[in-house]
Amino acid sequence: MSAPILSRRHRIRRGALTVALATCLGAALASCSDDAEPAAGQSPASPAADARLARLAQQAADTGSLGVVVRVESGDGKPVEIARQAAWTKNDHSLAAGDRFRVGSNTKTVTATLILQQVAQQKISLDDTAEKWLPGLVKGGERITVRMLLNHTSGLGDFLLTPQFLPSLTGQEQRTWTPQELLAITPEQDPPTEPGTTYSYSNANYEALGLILEKATGSSLAELIEQKITKPLGMKDSFLARDAAWPAGKRHATGYEPDAKRLKALLSGTVDLPEDVGFAGPDRTGDNVDTVAIDPSWSWAAGGMVSTAQDWQRFLTALMSGRLLPEAQMKQMRTTVDAPEEGGAYGLGLMKADTPCGTVWGHTGGLPGYSSEIYTDATGTRSVAVFTSTNFGIKEEKAAATNKALVDAATCHMLGKPQPSDSPTG
């Protein structure tokens, strides 16, 4: 089949469903409020606001997010850290705010940063073609530039839900994919678009960028990430996954996804999937599957990193405050194209998102069993991370609504602003 046109929460970020986010939960969430809640217009920097955020996190976990980590740095040196989980998941693990997660497509911001560092050193040009660096590997590569790969205007489709790749995404097939193999099965967009004209998110773009980095530097992507990003910033819990293994002696969150029956119901009418589609892994509750052993190494430069909330906030604040790139490259990174499906615009590996409390910069991420949204303000002074231990499952209507209420609340908390009066209250 041809690759489907994927919406914002598709791909290796928040999930693979075209499901509209529910409207505010209104009375259903309001029933959990109490007299200590900060009212609209009241400062969020208070014990009551922290308690409200914790209640929203528990509601999200109980409603379908299953496990939630929230970490907010408001610039006052006193981070708020919250970890909540559905009761039944405690049989597998006790979630903590410092647990490692698969951060999925947040990795794209690291890959873009590495590319722009090479641009600053004049080893790569944003106007270089894919064909120059990767002869014969990228379809139409003679008309696709590095800039187009970075901002998803290349015209390439996505390999993610192709019949060849889907069994690997769900863990039904144990196969190690190379970036070259993934580029080979990448289809055209449907309908085709001319390179440089239209934003359309594709993981294939960043598979190509990873190969360009390795060719330009003579180092592996994992080495570049360690040398240029994680080691200088002291990100001791962050690395590029080479397989499904988790380091011994280190805590990590367990991820879950719907079983085959629920997954088919969620995907009904969205994409044409095989009858036996479903995630591989132990059945935990009769309708949730443990996905922790699904190999994410295929996602590589597009989404292969493991990290913690604190580590990734450290990276993103360093980037946005100008510590990792010269001013000229930061300006290029923040030069955006319209990306309505992202809730704002997309730069070079960086999202500009409009929230109820203002504009933020960052990215989202998702792999089987793991979702994340990580943002900063424009100066990199404040940051927020929301990690969730499911990806497809969060697309069910109530789960989507409670998760959105949590992310909105956490983002407003980060920006030092009260919740809008029409937001769900917790």
Tab-separated table of C-alpha atoms in Angstrom:
chain	number	residue	atom	x	y	z
A	1	MET	CA	0.000	0.000	0.000
A	2	SER	CA	1.063	3.586	-0.351
A	3	ALA	CA	2.182	5.333	2.798
A	4	PRO	CA	-0.675	7.133	4.553
A	5	ILE	CA	-0.643	10.847	5.106
A	6	LEU	CA	0.166	11.088	8.785
A	7	SER	CA	-1.112	13.658	11.239
A	8	ARG	CA	0.833	15.432	14.014
A	9	ARG	CA	0.648	12.576	16.517
A	10	HIS	CA	1.743	9.961	13.985
A	11	ARG	CA	5.226	8.733	13.243
A	12	ILE	CA	7.684	8.173	16.074
A	13	ARG	CA	6.406	10.948	18.229
A	14	ARG	CA	3.009	10.865	19.892
A	15	GLY	CA	1.439	7.910	18.123
A	16	ALA	CA	0.039	6.599	14.867
A	17	LEU	CA	-3.583	7.648	14.877
A	18	THR	CA	-5.683	10.316	13.219
A	19	VAL	CA	-7.883	11.036	16.210
A	20	ALA	CA	-8.987	14.561	17.045
A	21	LEU	CA	-8.086	15.637	20.566
A	22	ALA	CA	-11.146	15.752	22.761
A	23	THR	CA	-12.541	19.039	23.959
A	24	CYS	CA	-11.974	20.109	27.549
A	25	LEU	CA	-13.245	17.640	30.125
A	26	GLY	CA	-15.062	20.400	31.966
A	27	ALA	CA	-17.092	19.050	34.854
A	28	ALA	CA	-15.424	15.652	34.775
A	29	LEU	CA	-12.119	17.234	35.769
A	30	ALA	CA	-13.619	20.063	37.783
A	31	SER	CA	-14.974	17.523	40.271
A	32	CYS	CA	-11.393	16.969	41.438
A	33	SER	CA	-10.747	20.602	42.332
A	34	ASP	CA	-10.696	22.021	45.857
A	35	ASP	CA	-10.624	25.357	47.655
A	36	ALA	CA	-6.805	25.461	47.552
A	37	GLU	CA	-6.733	25.696	43.753
A	38	PRO	CA	-5.164	28.821	42.237
A	39	ALA	CA	-7.878	30.790	40.483
A	40	ALA	CA	-7.552	32.255	37.012
A	41	GLY	CA	-5.242	35.237	37.307
A	42	GLN	CA	-3.484	33.883	40.420
A	43	SER	CA	0.246	33.147	40.291
A	44	PRO	CA	0.969	29.475	39.517
A	45	ALA	CA	4.151	29.514	41.634
A	46	SER	CA	2.506	28.147	44.762
A	47	PRO	CA	2.079	24.862	46.656
A	48	ALA	CA	-1.536	24.798	45.459
A	49	ALA	CA	-0.433	25.014	41.830
A	50	ASP	CA	2.115	22.228	42.358
A	51	ALA	CA	-0.572	20.080	43.958
A	52	ARG	CA	-2.924	20.737	41.070
A	53	LEU	CA	-0.251	19.657	38.608
A	54	ALA	CA	0.262	16.437	40.576
A	55	ARG	CA	-3.484	15.741	40.511
A	56	LEU	CA	-3.625	16.304	36.763
A	57	ALA	CA	-0.708	13.901	36.370
A	58	GLN	CA	-2.509	11.212	38.360
A	59	GLN	CA	-5.702	11.775	36.379
A	60	ALA	CA	-3.761	11.374	33.138
A	61	ALA	CA	-2.153	8.152	34.405
A	62	ASP	CA	-5.472	6.723	35.547
A	63	THR	CA	-7.298	7.733	32.361
A	64	GLY	CA	-4.946	6.006	29.939
A	65	SER	CA	-1.495	7.599	29.981
A	66	LEU	CA	-0.557	4.841	32.478
A	67	GLY	CA	2.657	6.466	33.700
A	68	VAL	CA	3.493	10.171	33.735
A	69	VAL	CA	6.641	12.143	34.583
A	70	VAL	CA	6.411	15.925	34.752
A	71	ARG	CA	9.408	18.131	35.403
A	72	VAL	CA	9.203	21.931	35.380
A	73	GLU	CA	12.086	24.399	35.677
A	74	SER	CA	10.720	27.914	36.107
A	75	GLY	CA	14.066	29.657	36.366
A	76	ASP	CA	14.057	29.927	40.160
A	77	GLY	CA	16.390	26.988	40.802
A	78	LYS	CA	13.619	24.917	42.374
A	79	PRO	CA	12.403	22.346	39.834
A	80	VAL	CA	9.040	20.675	40.260
A	81	GLU	CA	9.293	16.894	39.750
A	82	ILE	CA	6.244	14.641	39.620
A	83	ALA	CA	5.860	10.937	38.846
A	84	ARG	CA	2.454	9.258	38.846
A	85	GLN	CA	1.245	5.923	37.499
A	86	ALA	CA	-1.813	3.724	37.170
A	87	ALA	CA	-2.040	1.365	40.144
A	88	TRP	CA	-1.655	-1.852	38.148
A	89	THR	CA	1.666	-0.732	36.607
A	90	LYS	CA	3.281	-0.786	40.062
A	91	ASN	CA	3.483	-4.567	39.700
A	92	ASP	CA	6.081	-3.958	36.960
A	93	HIS	CA	7.936	-0.944	38.343
A	94	SER	CA	7.643	2.064	40.598
A	95	LEU	CA	7.921	5.099	38.363
A	96	ALA	CA	10.315	7.867	39.410
A	97	ALA	CA	10.914	11.332	37.974
A	98	GLY	CA	14.488	10.414	37.051
A	99	ASP	CA	13.668	7.246	35.115
A	100	ARG	CA	15.048	6.832	31.620
A	101	PHE	CA	12.624	7.044	28.714
A	102	ARG	CA	12.916	6.583	24.979
A	103	VAL	CA	12.539	10.189	23.807
A	104	GLY	CA	11.773	9.381	20.171
A	105	SER	CA	11.749	12.293	17.761
A	106	ASN	CA	13.173	14.726	20.276
A	107	THR	CA	16.361	13.151	18.896
A	108	LYS	CA	15.791	15.194	15.729
A	109	THR	CA	16.744	18.362	17.596
A	110	VAL	CA	20.108	16.792	18.506
A	111	THR	CA	20.689	15.654	14.908
A	112	ALA	CA	19.831	19.129	13.624
A	113	THR	CA	22.184	20.713	16.168
A	114	LEU	CA	25.038	18.486	14.979
A	115	ILE	CA	24.336	19.396	11.352
A	116	LEU	CA	24.309	23.117	12.157
A	117	GLN	CA	27.585	22.800	14.047
A	118	GLN	CA	29.076	21.433	10.824
A	119	VAL	CA	27.464	24.278	8.891
A	120	ALA	CA	29.136	26.759	11.259
A	121	GLN	CA	32.466	25.072	10.492
A	122	GLN	CA	31.686	25.261	6.741
A	123	LYS	CA	31.930	21.486	6.358
A	124	ILE	CA	28.265	21.201	5.313
A	125	SER	CA	26.098	23.779	3.561
A	126	LEU	CA	22.342	23.993	4.023
A	127	ASP	CA	22.145	24.312	0.228
A	128	ASP	CA	24.079	21.095	-0.406
A	129	THR	CA	21.976	18.448	-2.109
A	130	ALA	CA	21.313	15.030	-0.670
A	131	GLU	CA	22.750	13.627	-3.887
A	132	LYS	CA	26.080	15.364	-3.244
A	133	TRP	CA	26.513	13.566	0.068
A	134	LEU	CA	24.555	10.358	-0.551
A	135	PRO	CA	24.765	9.489	-4.263
A	136	GLY	CA	21.860	7.309	-5.327
A	137	LEU	CA	20.445	6.799	-1.815
A	138	VAL	CA	17.717	9.453	-1.651
A	139	LYS	CA	14.986	9.406	-4.293
A	140	GLY	CA	15.081	12.766	-6.104
A	141	GLY	CA	18.131	13.690	-4.037
A	142	GLU	CA	19.528	16.010	-6.708
A	143	ARG	CA	16.634	18.419	-5.942
A	144	ILE	CA	16.526	17.953	-2.165
A	145	THR	CA	18.779	20.134	0.004
A	146	VAL	CA	20.037	19.660	3.550
A	147	ARG	CA	17.728	22.503	4.617
A	148	MET	CA	14.722	20.672	3.144
A	149	LEU	CA	15.638	17.518	5.028
A	150	LEU	CA	15.898	19.483	8.262
A	151	ASN	CA	12.550	21.283	7.956
A	152	HIS	CA	10.603	18.405	6.354
A	153	THR	CA	9.965	20.075	3.012
A	154	SER	CA	11.912	17.457	1.029
A	155	GLY	CA	8.873	15.846	-0.570
A	156	LEU	CA	9.860	12.436	0.820
A	157	GLY	CA	7.176	10.218	2.282
A	158	ASP	CA	7.592	8.168	5.456
A	159	PHE	CA	8.523	4.515	5.732
A	160	LEU	CA	6.890	4.099	9.150
A	161	LEU	CA	3.582	2.411	8.274
A	162	THR	CA	4.670	0.748	5.034
A	163	PRO	CA	3.921	-2.988	4.820
A	164	GLN	CA	7.647	-3.738	4.820
A	165	PHE	CA	8.336	-1.859	8.042
A	166	LEU	CA	5.174	-2.152	10.162
A	167	PRO	CA	6.071	-5.575	11.665
A	168	SER	CA	9.302	-4.071	13.017
A	169	LEU	CA	7.476	-1.064	14.480
A	170	THR	CA	5.163	-3.346	16.446
A	171	GLY	CA	7.891	-5.796	17.456
A	172	GLN	CA	6.381	-8.694	15.488
A	173	GLU	CA	9.542	-8.937	13.413
A	174	GLN	CA	13.021	-8.856	14.953
A	175	ARG	CA	15.078	-7.180	12.272
A	176	THR	CA	17.927	-4.696	12.321
A	177	TRP	CA	17.301	-2.019	9.699
A	178	THR	CA	20.059	0.146	8.248
A	179	PRO	CA	19.331	3.760	7.282
A	180	GLN	CA	20.089	2.819	3.686
A	181	GLU	CA	17.413	0.110	3.765
A	182	LEU	CA	14.864	2.500	5.241
A	183	LEU	CA	15.573	5.111	2.574
A	184	ALA	CA	15.121	2.411	-0.065
A	185	ILE	CA	11.552	1.644	1.103
A	186	THR	CA	10.604	5.303	1.618
A	187	PRO	CA	7.693	6.098	-0.729
A	188	GLU	CA	6.783	9.369	-2.401
A	189	GLN	CA	4.352	11.603	-0.603
A	190	ASP	CA	0.774	10.936	-1.600
A	191	PRO	CA	0.013	13.085	-3.532
A	192	PRO	CA	3.569	13.934	-4.673
A	193	THR	CA	4.910	17.371	-3.798
A	194	GLU	CA	7.794	19.352	-5.238
A	195	PRO	CA	10.845	19.580	-2.912
A	196	GLY	CA	10.958	22.827	-0.967
A	197	THR	CA	7.260	23.669	-1.273
A	198	THR	CA	5.284	21.862	1.433
A	199	TYR	CA	5.904	20.781	5.019
A	200	SER	CA	5.249	17.084	5.575
A	201	TYR	CA	6.908	15.257	8.453
A	202	SER	CA	9.072	12.288	7.482
A	203	ASN	CA	11.487	10.205	9.527
A	204	ALA	CA	13.337	9.416	6.301
A	205	ASN	CA	14.650	13.001	6.260
A	206	TYR	CA	16.610	12.418	9.440
A	207	GLU	CA	17.861	8.979	8.457
A	208	ALA	CA	19.499	10.780	5.523
A	209	LEU	CA	20.850	13.541	7.771
A	210	GLY	CA	22.474	10.987	10.055
A	211	LEU	CA	24.288	9.477	7.088
A	212	ILE	CA	25.395	12.921	5.921
A	213	LEU	CA	26.813	13.662	9.366
A	214	GLU	CA	28.809	10.452	9.419
A	215	LYS	CA	30.184	11.050	5.934
A	216	ALA	CA	31.109	14.679	6.646
A	217	THR	CA	32.852	13.960	9.945
A	218	GLY	CA	34.201	10.427	9.636
A	219	SER	CA	32.661	9.655	13.067
A	220	SER	CA	29.648	7.552	13.962
A	221	LEU	CA	26.464	9.320	15.001
A	222	ALA	CA	26.730	7.844	18.500
A	223	GLU	CA	30.263	9.216	18.832
A	224	LEU	CA	29.182	12.658	17.643
A	225	ILE	CA	26.301	12.779	20.115
A	226	GLU	CA	28.591	11.849	22.982
A	227	GLN	CA	31.454	14.154	21.971
A	228	LYS	CA	29.405	17.210	20.992
A	229	ILE	CA	26.300	17.005	23.184
A	230	THR	CA	25.960	14.576	26.084
A	231	LYS	CA	29.498	14.624	27.512
A	232	PRO	CA	30.043	18.413	27.407
A	233	LEU	CA	26.624	18.981	28.991
A	234	GLY	CA	26.990	16.279	31.640
A	235	MET	CA	24.014	14.265	30.332
A	236	LYS	CA	25.026	11.042	32.087
A	237	ASP	CA	21.716	9.252	31.496
A	238	SER	CA	21.466	9.920	27.741
A	239	PHE	CA	22.658	7.832	24.803
A	240	LEU	CA	21.742	6.628	21.315
A	241	ALA	CA	20.149	3.187	21.582
A	242	ARG	CA	21.840	0.475	19.520
A	243	ASP	CA	19.311	-2.245	20.443
A	244	ALA	CA	16.441	-2.908	22.839
A	245	ALA	CA	18.675	-3.465	25.882
A	246	TRP	CA	18.590	-1.149	28.893
A	247	PRO	CA	21.809	-0.649	30.882
A	248	ALA	CA	22.021	-2.911	33.919
A	249	GLY	CA	21.636	-1.183	37.251
A	250	LYS	CA	19.941	1.893	35.785
A	251	ARG	CA	16.269	2.715	36.265
A	252	HIS	CA	13.968	2.944	33.256
A	253	ALA	CA	10.253	3.306	32.708
A	254	THR	CA	8.203	0.431	31.294
A	255	GLY	CA	6.180	1.295	28.195
A	256	TYR	CA	2.780	-0.121	27.237
A	257	GLU	CA	0.524	-0.183	24.199
A	258	PRO	CA	-2.986	-1.447	23.456
A	259	ASP	CA	-3.380	-5.104	22.563
A	260	ALA	CA	-4.373	-6.088	19.023
A	261	LYS	CA	-8.116	-5.738	19.627
A	262	ARG	CA	-7.899	-2.207	21.062
A	263	LEU	CA	-5.287	-1.160	18.521
A	264	LYS	CA	-7.504	-2.187	15.611
A	265	ALA	CA	-10.390	-0.233	17.108
A	266	LEU	CA	-8.207	2.853	17.495
A	267	LEU	CA	-6.883	2.587	13.950
A	268	SER	CA	-10.248	1.784	12.378
A	269	GLY	CA	-10.743	3.839	9.246
A	270	THR	CA	-7.335	5.488	9.542
A	271	VAL	CA	-4.966	3.192	7.707
A	272	ASP	CA	-5.198	-0.125	5.893
A	273	LEU	CA	-3.497	-2.556	8.265
A	274	PRO	CA	-3.048	-6.332	8.245
A	275	GLU	CA	-5.598	-8.353	10.201
A	276	ASP	CA	-3.018	-9.619	12.665
A	277	VAL	CA	-1.531	-6.215	13.558
A	278	GLY	CA	-0.628	-5.888	17.222
A	279	PHE	CA	2.296	-5.228	19.508
A	280	ALA	CA	4.643	-8.008	20.551
A	281	GLY	CA	5.258	-8.342	24.273
A	282	PRO	CA	3.822	-9.726	27.517
A	283	ASP	CA	0.094	-9.143	28.042
A	284	ARG	CA	-0.140	-7.164	31.287
A	285	THR	CA	-3.845	-6.586	31.900
A	286	GLY	CA	-5.761	-8.232	29.079
A	287	ASP	CA	-5.696	-5.070	26.974
A	288	ASN	CA	-2.195	-3.625	27.493
A	289	VAL	CA	1.066	-5.049	26.168
A	290	ASP	CA	4.527	-4.416	27.625
A	291	THR	CA	6.627	-2.926	24.801
A	292	VAL	CA	9.891	-2.436	26.666
A	293	ALA	CA	11.710	-5.088	24.593
A	294	ILE	CA	10.811	-3.675	21.149
A	295	ASP	CA	14.047	-2.676	19.404
A	296	PRO	CA	14.131	1.087	18.653
A	297	SER	CA	17.513	1.106	16.894
A	298	TRP	CA	15.897	1.623	13.473
A	299	SER	CA	14.876	5.144	14.576
A	300	TRP	CA	18.552	6.182	14.896
A	301	ALA	CA	19.067	9.853	13.904
A	302	ALA	CA	15.290	10.314	13.658
A	303	GLY	CA	14.410	9.121	17.149
A	304	GLY	CA	16.815	6.664	18.782
A	305	MET	CA	17.887	8.443	21.947
A	306	VAL	CA	17.262	7.442	25.542
A	307	SER	CA	17.262	10.164	28.199
A	308	THR	CA	15.670	11.530	31.354
A	309	ALA	CA	13.522	14.614	31.823
A	310	GLN	CA	16.343	16.466	33.598
A	311	ASP	CA	18.971	15.527	31.017
A	312	TRP	CA	16.848	16.601	28.066
A	313	GLN	CA	15.874	19.869	29.683
A	314	ARG	CA	19.594	20.485	30.188
A	315	PHE	CA	20.196	19.950	26.472
A	316	LEU	CA	17.281	22.054	25.283
A	317	THR	CA	18.015	24.991	27.590
A	318	ALA	CA	21.696	24.915	26.560
A	319	LEU	CA	20.657	24.981	22.908
A	320	MET	CA	18.081	27.744	23.210
A	321	SER	CA	20.337	29.938	25.352
A	322	GLY	CA	23.047	29.868	22.664
A	323	ARG	CA	25.609	27.530	24.225
A	324	LEU	CA	25.691	24.964	21.404
A	325	LEU	CA	25.403	27.040	18.227
A	326	PRO	CA	26.611	30.431	17.010
A	327	GLU	CA	23.982	33.150	16.642
A	328	ALA	CA	23.812	32.754	12.848
A	329	GLN	CA	22.968	29.056	13.087
A	330	MET	CA	20.455	29.622	15.888
A	331	LYS	CA	18.718	32.121	13.610
A	332	GLN	CA	18.605	29.490	10.860
A	333	MET	CA	17.290	26.881	13.275
A	334	ARG	CA	14.452	29.192	14.318
A	335	THR	CA	13.516	30.114	10.735
A	336	THR	CA	10.265	28.220	10.370
A	337	VAL	CA	7.805	26.962	7.814
A	338	ASP	CA	4.097	26.674	8.510
A	339	ALA	CA	3.268	23.349	10.140
A	340	PRO	CA	-0.387	23.458	11.219
A	341	GLU	CA	-0.342	19.794	12.207
A	342	GLU	CA	2.310	20.628	14.817
A	343	GLY	CA	0.223	23.358	16.395
A	344	GLY	CA	2.496	26.092	15.078
A	345	ALA	CA	5.584	26.003	12.864
A	346	TYR	CA	8.732	23.944	12.259
A	347	GLY	CA	12.285	25.205	11.954
A	348	LEU	CA	15.411	23.113	11.504
A	349	GLY	CA	14.739	20.199	13.861
A	350	LEU	CA	12.836	22.494	16.208
A	351	MET	CA	9.122	23.075	16.723
A	352	LYS	CA	7.556	26.408	17.506
A	353	ALA	CA	4.312	25.616	19.322
A	354	ASP	CA	1.484	27.885	20.374
A	355	THR	CA	0.067	27.059	23.817
A	356	PRO	CA	-2.709	28.632	25.932
A	357	CYS	CA	-0.034	30.558	27.847
A	358	GLY	CA	2.312	31.559	25.039
A	359	THR	CA	4.765	30.370	22.410
A	360	VAL	CA	7.317	27.681	23.277
A	361	TRP	CA	10.137	25.914	21.442
A	362	GLY	CA	11.056	22.244	21.523
A	363	HIS	CA	9.888	18.960	20.082
A	364	THR	CA	7.685	15.954	20.692
A	365	GLY	CA	8.659	12.310	20.633
A	366	GLY	CA	7.107	8.871	20.534
A	367	LEU	CA	8.047	5.224	20.131
A	368	PRO	CA	6.041	2.137	21.088
A	369	GLY	CA	5.322	2.620	24.797
A	370	TYR	CA	6.903	6.063	25.168
A	371	SER	CA	5.698	9.625	24.474
A	372	SER	CA	7.291	12.938	25.355
A	373	GLU	CA	6.850	16.680	24.960
A	374	ILE	CA	9.759	18.935	25.954
A	375	TYR	CA	9.756	22.717	25.591
A	376	THR	CA	11.539	25.902	26.641
A	377	ASP	CA	10.758	29.578	26.492
A	378	ALA	CA	12.462	31.612	23.775
A	379	THR	CA	15.531	32.337	25.925
A	380	GLY	CA	16.117	28.838	27.264
A	381	THR	CA	15.621	30.100	30.817
A	382	ARG	CA	12.573	27.971	31.621
A	383	SER	CA	11.766	24.433	30.502
A	384	VAL	CA	9.198	21.686	30.883
A	385	ALA	CA	9.154	17.956	30.142
A	386	VAL	CA	6.127	15.656	30.129
A	387	PHE	CA	6.850	11.949	29.613
A	388	THR	CA	4.116	9.337	29.198
A	389	SER	CA	4.487	5.556	29.211
A	390	THR	CA	2.262	4.895	26.219
A	391	ASN	CA	2.062	6.236	22.675
A	392	PHE	CA	-0.736	4.698	20.621
A	393	GLY	CA	-2.858	4.291	23.761
A	394	ILE	CA	-2.898	7.995	24.498
A	395	LYS	CA	-5.029	8.530	21.413
A	396	GLU	CA	-8.182	7.246	23.058
A	397	GLU	CA	-10.475	10.200	23.589
A	398	LYS	CA	-10.338	10.562	27.362
A	399	ALA	CA	-6.633	9.770	27.501
A	400	ALA	CA	-5.927	12.445	24.877
A	401	ALA	CA	-7.971	15.052	26.731
A	402	THR	CA	-6.445	14.455	30.164
A	403	ASN	CA	-2.952	14.397	28.696
A	404	LYS	CA	-3.550	17.668	26.867
A	405	ALA	CA	-4.846	19.271	30.076
A	406	LEU	CA	-1.684	18.124	31.868
A	407	VAL	CA	0.683	19.413	29.159
A	408	ASP	CA	-1.129	22.767	29.049
A	409	ALA	CA	-0.954	23.092	32.834
A	410	ALA	CA	2.730	22.155	32.948
A	411	THR	CA	3.595	24.579	30.138
A	412	CYS	CA	1.762	27.441	31.823
A	413	HIS	CA	3.518	26.575	35.079
A	414	MET	CA	6.867	26.717	33.243
A	415	LEU	CA	6.039	30.123	31.748
A	416	GLY	CA	4.998	31.489	35.139
A	417	LYS	CA	1.458	32.139	34.021
A	418	PRO	CA	-1.898	31.109	35.491
A	419	GLN	CA	-4.152	28.671	33.741
A	420	PRO	CA	-6.673	30.184	31.317
A	421	SER	CA	-10.087	30.407	32.910
A	422	ASP	CA	-11.575	27.968	30.385
A	423	SER	CA	-8.970	25.232	30.957
A	424	PRO	CA	-9.969	21.971	32.634
A	425	THR	CA	-9.350	22.308	36.333
A	426	GLY	CA	-7.751	19.638	38.424
